[in-house]
Amino acid sequence: MKKSLSLLVAITMVFSMFASVAFAADKAAPTQNDKFNALKDLGIFTGFPNGDAGLDQNMTRAQFAKVLALGLNLDENAAASKYSDVSASHWAKPFIGAVTAAELMQGKGNNKFDPNGNVTIEELAKTLVLGLGLEEVEGATVTGASAWAAGYVQAALDAKIIPTFTNYKAAATRGQLVDAIYEVVGGEVVTVKSAVATDAKTVEVTFSDDKKVTKTLDTALEIGKATKVSVEYNGKTYEVEVTLEGLKVAKATQTGAKKITLEFNKAVTKDLAIEVKYLSTTVAVTKTFAENLKSVVLEAGYLPAGDLTIKAGDAEAVTVKAEAEKATKVSITTESLQKADGQDLGIKKFNQFGEETSVGQTVNKNVYNSTQGKDLVTGGFTTSVASSKVNLSTDAAAKVDDTIIVSAYTNDGLSDTKSFKVTAASSATKIELSAVQPKKDKTRITVGETGLVLPVKLTDQFGKELKLAAGTATVANGQVKLSGITFLVGGDGAVDNFTVDSNNVVTVDATKAGNVILSASNPATGAYSTTTFKVEAASALKELKLQNPVGMAVVGEDVVIPFTALDSFGGTIAGKDVDLSKVQLLTTQTVAAKYPKINAKGELVLNFTTNGTATIQAVIGGVITSTISFDVLAKAKIESVQGLKDVATTLESGASVDLAAKQIKVVDNYGRVKTIDEISALNPTFSVGVVSGDFTYANGKLTATAGKNGTGKIQITYNDADHVGAANALKSSEIVVTSVKTSDIKSYEIKSVGTVYGNKDNKLGDKYSKTIELNGKTEGGTVVALVSPAPAFVTSSDESVLAVNSAAANVSGLKAGKSTIAAYLNGNKVAETEVTVSDATPVATTVKLDKSEYSVFVLAANGSQTATVSVEVKDQYGVVITPNGFLTSKDDTVSISGLTVTAVKKGTATITYVTSNGASATATVLVE
């Protein structure tokens, strides 16, 4: 066979499936008429108008062209049919063009196709042989066949495609063509094995050859209703019947102290609504779905013991009896002890779900040197890792080969005991050393990188893994010793500062570019291992690929220019790490002072002072790396005042609402809507005038006159440098405001409270307390600003979870859980909402510097200027907490001391404040 199966391979597969399925039931050999009907049903043969198959008639060349074109799904191509004897209106013209373009058939000479001519048996044989990728039999002679056709006829006979004829030059009948194609295909029956509705619009059909086809439906299936669906497979249409099963929770199990696992009868979507309730209280959970979406793990901050009711989407609710967490096992997890200090015994408690836990009684431990007959450590600990450590460095504590017995136990019967032989790294009889690996998300090691992991494994003669003592050592005379193991550093590259941490992880720093040959040996046992790796020179900025701006570029406004920066290795450099001092940006339009710059997000920012077409070129090392051009539009002008943003325009009589710059929207000449506080560069001013009604405006507040009600109108007047004076001021349309009587307020709602931090030591009124406030609503649902948003008093359905200072409408969380708070006015409950309390320890989640850009100067005569950074850190509850972190800079343009930035040399630096748990914020420092 040839490597590429062409033409009739596809058609034979189609015929095979159809014919096999059609006659599989009775296994009887199909008649010629049966075969024709199978092909006819596929649209390959059409028969004659009178219904006759015409199997004894000759197959014309036009008919044969149509069979090939339709069977192979060739595109109809009338344009390729340029034969003089095929008119523009000829029924077969598009099919003749299709097979001509595919080089399956050709003309008979003199630009004629001879559409009504016959197809000979030998022509049929050649077409089938070529279509199936069979090889012509070279040198063959076949009685009754032309010399040119003998090789193809013999190949067809060998493959049993055609029977033996006395005259292959004779015209082939339509029946002989059907027989030949059917003989080619006679393959295995392909049937539908299964058909399943995986969701309302998706059906998955599995065939007997184990191939699967997924069909997406236009109309959703109805649950429980059998529906017939047509599915295409290898050119054949199959009709299957499917019934969409409703979602069911096949299994619900508690799999952790705070975890429930649900298994479904089919795949779900990640937005599946899942509600967990304990009695009438909703338990807040996070959802982690399996990759196949057939199960989900629900994790709660607190999982109450008892019956939990779980409702997943439309599935019937299920009940899980949750157990309170308890310690069920104590384990000593370390595998060996060495003659070293600070060794972690790995004493841990596990709960009934196999999770490490701190619940339960205190663990007592005893470390006994049975060789010397003395106790080394006794006592208890709870969750402190440090208290699970033991020191064995002195001979008084232990010598190599001493037997140490470690016991861990609780007073309620949990225990574990292990015996160890004290070893030293110098006992290693086998050393396995692997190459230093690049850091995560990097593909190479470069000079200056620190903390690179060096994989080292030591084992003694019994196969027990040994550990190196924690500590740091530097290379001297090309070598360094750690716990009796000698490391030699050779080659034209170098590493230094070998550090072993408490987890026995060895790290090094890359100090010199080149190939590093690193070996480790144990002189005491002869164990030896070596490895090599390469340290590359530090990467440098090589290419800056600029893209056209995001949005329009307008004079006087910052415009972001997207870019991709590549280093000398072809790797991508993060925007915040790009040093613009290494780039020359040439532009045909004037750029404002202090620009271009990289902002805190790592974006390239320009600000133009002139309008027109700007052409920008990025030049690095004298080479133009990219060029872009775009239009810079003239400075924006405010053209109209649109109205208010996020301001209630219906007020209770006597109530006030804030009406400041951030609540007023304006529109510029480019159709952009902004609030007045967002266009400070235009030095805008505004005033609010009461056109009619009982309202006043003063000190940034709109007030409805007490004792009055009804509608009124206000108008906003706007001025800036382009609109100076009353005559040029812009005015908004008159804005309707309404004052309503208290009796017009028909309902109330509690403003969003959010998640509250719960701790038994919390006090009402402290920073984690929340104040409850109300909005009013009219009968039509319009929100009403109240004179006094504070309710008369507030209650909590569970004060062990959420304590209440009723008079001050103040709530404070005490422990994890849910509580419903109710607000009262005039002795009546007017609104309620459920509040979630979490006992998750507050940690820094957001960090904000007081500026996104700082400016400092290098003063020629008087030294350098400094800037003090102010930082605001908030936890997951939105509460400001004391900053606990440090300020850094990777650039020597500035120096850092605490939160003080000092100028060192001209340039741009990115500074980053990082909290102890990894939250961060960045800003740019311009040094001039």
mmCIF file of N, CA and C in Angstrom, residues 12-68:
data_model
loop_
_atom_site.group_PDB
_atom_site.id
_atom_site.type_symbol
_atom_site.label_atom_id
_atom_site.label_comp_id
_atom_site.label_asym_id
_atom_site.label_seq_id
_atom_site.Cartn_x
_atom_site.Cartn_y
_atom_site.Cartn_z
ATOM 1 N N THR A 12 -15.074 4.008 0.487
ATOM 2 C CA THR A 12 -15.244 2.621 0.887
ATOM 3 C C THR A 12 -15.615 2.502 2.347
ATOM 4 N N MET A 13 -15.086 3.385 3.178
ATOM 5 C CA MET A 13 -15.461 3.366 4.595
ATOM 6 C C MET A 13 -16.940 3.672 4.749
ATOM 7 N N VAL A 14 -17.395 4.672 3.978
ATOM 8 C CA VAL A 14 -18.811 5.035 4.044
ATOM 9 C C VAL A 14 -19.677 3.868 3.599
ATOM 10 N N PHE A 15 -19.319 3.278 2.433
ATOM 11 C CA PHE A 15 -20.100 2.167 1.920
ATOM 12 C C PHE A 15 -20.084 0.991 2.881
ATOM 13 N N SER A 16 -18.906 0.759 3.458
ATOM 14 C CA SER A 16 -18.748 -0.383 4.347
ATOM 15 C C SER A 16 -19.692 -0.304 5.523
ATOM 16 N N MET A 17 -19.715 0.853 6.162
ATOM 17 C CA MET A 17 -20.574 0.980 7.349
ATOM 18 C C MET A 17 -22.035 0.849 6.983
ATOM 19 N N PHE A 18 -22.410 1.519 5.880
ATOM 20 C CA PHE A 18 -23.817 1.509 5.537
ATOM 21 C C PHE A 18 -24.261 0.112 5.138
ATOM 22 N N ALA A 19 -23.507 -0.494 4.243
ATOM 23 C CA ALA A 19 -23.909 -1.804 3.738
ATOM 24 C C ALA A 19 -23.863 -2.853 4.823
ATOM 25 N N SER A 20 -22.841 -2.794 5.672
ATOM 26 C CA SER A 20 -22.713 -3.795 6.732
ATOM 27 C C SER A 20 -23.874 -3.716 7.693
ATOM 28 N N VAL A 21 -24.234 -2.485 8.069
ATOM 29 C CA VAL A 21 -25.357 -2.318 8.980
ATOM 30 C C VAL A 21 -26.652 -2.746 8.306
ATOM 31 N N ALA A 22 -26.774 -2.405 7.030
ATOM 32 C CA ALA A 22 -28.025 -2.688 6.330
ATOM 33 C C ALA A 22 -28.321 -4.173 6.248
ATOM 34 N N PHE A 23 -27.267 -5.026 6.129
ATOM 35 C CA PHE A 23 -27.504 -6.439 5.910
ATOM 36 C C PHE A 23 -26.971 -7.323 7.027
ATOM 37 N N ALA A 24 -26.675 -6.693 8.170
ATOM 38 C CA ALA A 24 -26.109 -7.489 9.265
ATOM 39 C C ALA A 24 -27.155 -8.383 9.911
ATOM 40 N N ALA A 25 -28.429 -8.006 9.798
ATOM 41 C CA ALA A 25 -29.456 -8.707 10.552
ATOM 42 C C ALA A 25 -29.587 -10.167 10.150
ATOM 43 N N ASP A 26 -29.647 -10.418 8.838
ATOM 44 C CA ASP A 26 -29.880 -11.803 8.438
ATOM 45 C C ASP A 26 -28.631 -12.506 7.931
ATOM 46 N N LYS A 27 -27.504 -11.799 7.808
ATOM 47 C CA LYS A 27 -26.225 -12.355 7.395
ATOM 48 C C LYS A 27 -26.244 -12.916 5.973
ATOM 49 N N ALA A 28 -27.399 -12.810 5.242
ATOM 50 C CA ALA A 28 -27.470 -13.322 3.879
ATOM 51 C C ALA A 28 -26.649 -12.431 2.965
ATOM 52 N N ALA A 29 -26.031 -13.036 1.960
ATOM 53 C CA ALA A 29 -25.236 -12.263 1.015
ATOM 54 C C ALA A 29 -26.156 -11.283 0.293
ATOM 55 N N PRO A 30 -25.825 -10.010 0.267
ATOM 56 C CA PRO A 30 -26.706 -9.025 -0.378
ATOM 57 C C PRO A 30 -26.722 -9.219 -1.886
ATOM 58 N N THR A 31 -27.876 -9.028 -2.451
ATOM 59 C CA THR A 31 -27.990 -9.075 -3.898
ATOM 60 C C THR A 31 -27.436 -7.790 -4.484
ATOM 61 N N GLN A 32 -27.259 -7.817 -5.820
ATOM 62 C CA GLN A 32 -26.770 -6.622 -6.489
ATOM 63 C C GLN A 32 -27.733 -5.458 -6.276
ATOM 64 N N ASN A 33 -29.002 -5.755 -6.234
ATOM 65 C CA ASN A 33 -30.005 -4.716 -6.023
ATOM 66 C C ASN A 33 -29.926 -4.169 -4.592
ATOM 67 N N ASP A 34 -29.660 -5.081 -3.607
ATOM 68 C CA ASP A 34 -29.488 -4.638 -2.215
ATOM 69 C C ASP A 34 -28.314 -3.671 -2.114
ATOM 70 N N LYS A 35 -27.232 -4.027 -2.793
ATOM 71 C CA LYS A 35 -26.050 -3.173 -2.751
ATOM 72 C C LYS A 35 -26.358 -1.805 -3.349
ATOM 73 N N PHE A 36 -27.069 -1.818 -4.490
ATOM 74 C CA PHE A 36 -27.416 -0.546 -5.125
ATOM 75 C C PHE A 36 -28.263 0.321 -4.195
ATOM 76 N N ASN A 37 -29.258 -0.298 -3.545
ATOM 77 C CA ASN A 37 -30.121 0.474 -2.645
ATOM 78 C C ASN A 37 -29.342 1.091 -1.490
ATOM 79 N N ALA A 38 -28.353 0.343 -0.984
ATOM 80 C CA ALA A 38 -27.529 0.891 0.100
ATOM 81 C C ALA A 38 -26.785 2.133 -0.374
ATOM 82 N N LEU A 39 -26.224 2.036 -1.605
ATOM 83 C CA LEU A 39 -25.494 3.184 -2.143
ATOM 84 C C LEU A 39 -26.444 4.317 -2.509
ATOM 85 N N LYS A 40 -27.620 3.965 -2.940
ATOM 86 C CA LYS A 40 -28.619 4.969 -3.291
ATOM 87 C C LYS A 40 -29.046 5.762 -2.062
ATOM 88 N N ASP A 41 -29.220 5.060 -0.940
ATOM 89 C CA ASP A 41 -29.631 5.738 0.298
ATOM 90 C C ASP A 41 -28.579 6.742 0.765
ATOM 91 N N LEU A 42 -27.357 6.486 0.363
ATOM 92 C CA LEU A 42 -26.286 7.432 0.722
ATOM 93 C C LEU A 42 -26.200 8.583 -0.258
ATOM 94 N N GLY A 43 -26.987 8.547 -1.340
ATOM 95 C CA GLY A 43 -26.967 9.623 -2.318
ATOM 96 C C GLY A 43 -25.889 9.484 -3.363
ATOM 97 N N ILE A 44 -25.217 8.322 -3.415
ATOM 98 C CA ILE A 44 -24.140 8.131 -4.382
ATOM 99 C C ILE A 44 -24.733 7.763 -5.750
ATOM 100 N N PHE A 45 -25.671 6.812 -5.768
ATOM 101 C CA PHE A 45 -26.421 6.475 -6.965
ATOM 102 C C PHE A 45 -27.822 7.050 -6.816
ATOM 103 N N THR A 46 -28.425 7.394 -7.941
ATOM 104 C CA THR A 46 -29.774 7.978 -7.873
ATOM 105 C C THR A 46 -30.820 7.147 -8.594
ATOM 106 N N GLY A 47 -30.394 6.269 -9.489
ATOM 107 C CA GLY A 47 -31.383 5.518 -10.260
ATOM 108 C C GLY A 47 -32.000 6.399 -11.335
ATOM 109 N N PHE A 48 -32.956 5.825 -12.063
ATOM 110 C CA PHE A 48 -33.598 6.551 -13.148
ATOM 111 C C PHE A 48 -34.961 7.070 -12.682
ATOM 112 N N PRO A 49 -35.505 8.040 -13.401
ATOM 113 C CA PRO A 49 -36.789 8.648 -12.985
ATOM 114 C C PRO A 49 -37.914 7.652 -12.776
ATOM 115 N N ASN A 50 -37.895 6.561 -13.551
ATOM 116 C CA ASN A 50 -38.973 5.581 -13.398
ATOM 117 C C ASN A 50 -38.757 4.634 -12.229
ATOM 118 N N GLY A 51 -37.665 4.858 -11.430
ATOM 119 C CA GLY A 51 -37.372 4.022 -10.279
ATOM 120 C C GLY A 51 -36.478 2.849 -10.585
ATOM 121 N N ASP A 52 -36.197 2.607 -11.872
ATOM 122 C CA ASP A 52 -35.353 1.485 -12.268
ATOM 123 C C ASP A 52 -33.902 1.770 -11.909
ATOM 124 N N ALA A 53 -33.204 0.749 -11.346
ATOM 125 C CA ALA A 53 -31.795 0.927 -10.989
ATOM 126 C C ALA A 53 -30.910 0.912 -12.221
ATOM 127 N N GLY A 54 -31.370 0.300 -13.294
ATOM 128 C CA GLY A 54 -30.592 0.255 -14.527
ATOM 129 C C GLY A 54 -29.268 -0.457 -14.364
ATOM 130 N N LEU A 55 -29.252 -1.529 -13.574
ATOM 131 C CA LEU A 55 -27.992 -2.190 -13.262
ATOM 132 C C LEU A 55 -27.390 -2.893 -14.480
ATOM 133 N N ASP A 56 -28.232 -3.204 -15.482
ATOM 134 C CA ASP A 56 -27.704 -3.882 -16.670
ATOM 135 C C ASP A 56 -27.275 -2.886 -17.744
ATOM 136 N N GLN A 57 -27.457 -1.599 -17.476
ATOM 137 C CA GLN A 57 -27.067 -0.592 -18.438
ATOM 138 C C GLN A 57 -25.631 -0.156 -18.188
ATOM 139 N N ASN A 58 -25.045 0.380 -19.246
ATOM 140 C CA ASN A 58 -23.671 0.860 -19.116
ATOM 141 C C ASN A 58 -23.614 2.103 -18.236
ATOM 142 N N MET A 59 -22.529 2.225 -17.445
ATOM 143 C CA MET A 59 -22.290 3.418 -16.621
ATOM 144 C C MET A 59 -21.604 4.462 -17.490
ATOM 145 N N THR A 60 -22.263 5.618 -17.659
ATOM 146 C CA THR A 60 -21.653 6.662 -18.481
ATOM 147 C C THR A 60 -20.550 7.372 -17.691
ATOM 148 N N ARG A 61 -19.691 8.077 -18.444
ATOM 149 C CA ARG A 61 -18.600 8.820 -17.793
ATOM 150 C C ARG A 61 -19.151 9.940 -16.907
ATOM 151 N N ALA A 62 -20.255 10.562 -17.302
ATOM 152 C CA ALA A 62 -20.859 11.611 -16.471
ATOM 153 C C ALA A 62 -21.387 11.022 -15.175
ATOM 154 N N GLN A 63 -22.075 9.842 -15.293
ATOM 155 C CA GLN A 63 -22.592 9.200 -14.079
ATOM 156 C C GLN A 63 -21.450 8.786 -13.149
ATOM 157 N N PHE A 64 -20.375 8.254 -13.744
ATOM 158 C CA PHE A 64 -19.230 7.832 -12.944
ATOM 159 C C PHE A 64 -18.589 9.028 -12.230
ATOM 160 N N ALA A 65 -18.517 10.193 -12.906
ATOM 161 C CA ALA A 65 -17.960 11.409 -12.300
ATOM 162 C C ALA A 65 -18.775 11.816 -11.078
ATOM 163 N N LYS A 66 -20.086 11.693 -11.185
ATOM 164 C CA LYS A 66 -20.935 12.065 -10.050
ATOM 165 C C LYS A 66 -20.726 11.115 -8.875
ATOM 166 N N VAL A 67 -20.635 9.794 -9.151
ATOM 167 C CA VAL A 67 -20.416 8.814 -8.081
ATOM 168 C C VAL A 67 -19.132 9.144 -7.323
ATOM 169 N N LEU A 68 -18.055 9.434 -8.069
ATOM 170 C CA LEU A 68 -16.778 9.747 -7.408
ATOM 171 C C LEU A 68 -16.875 11.030 -6.599
#
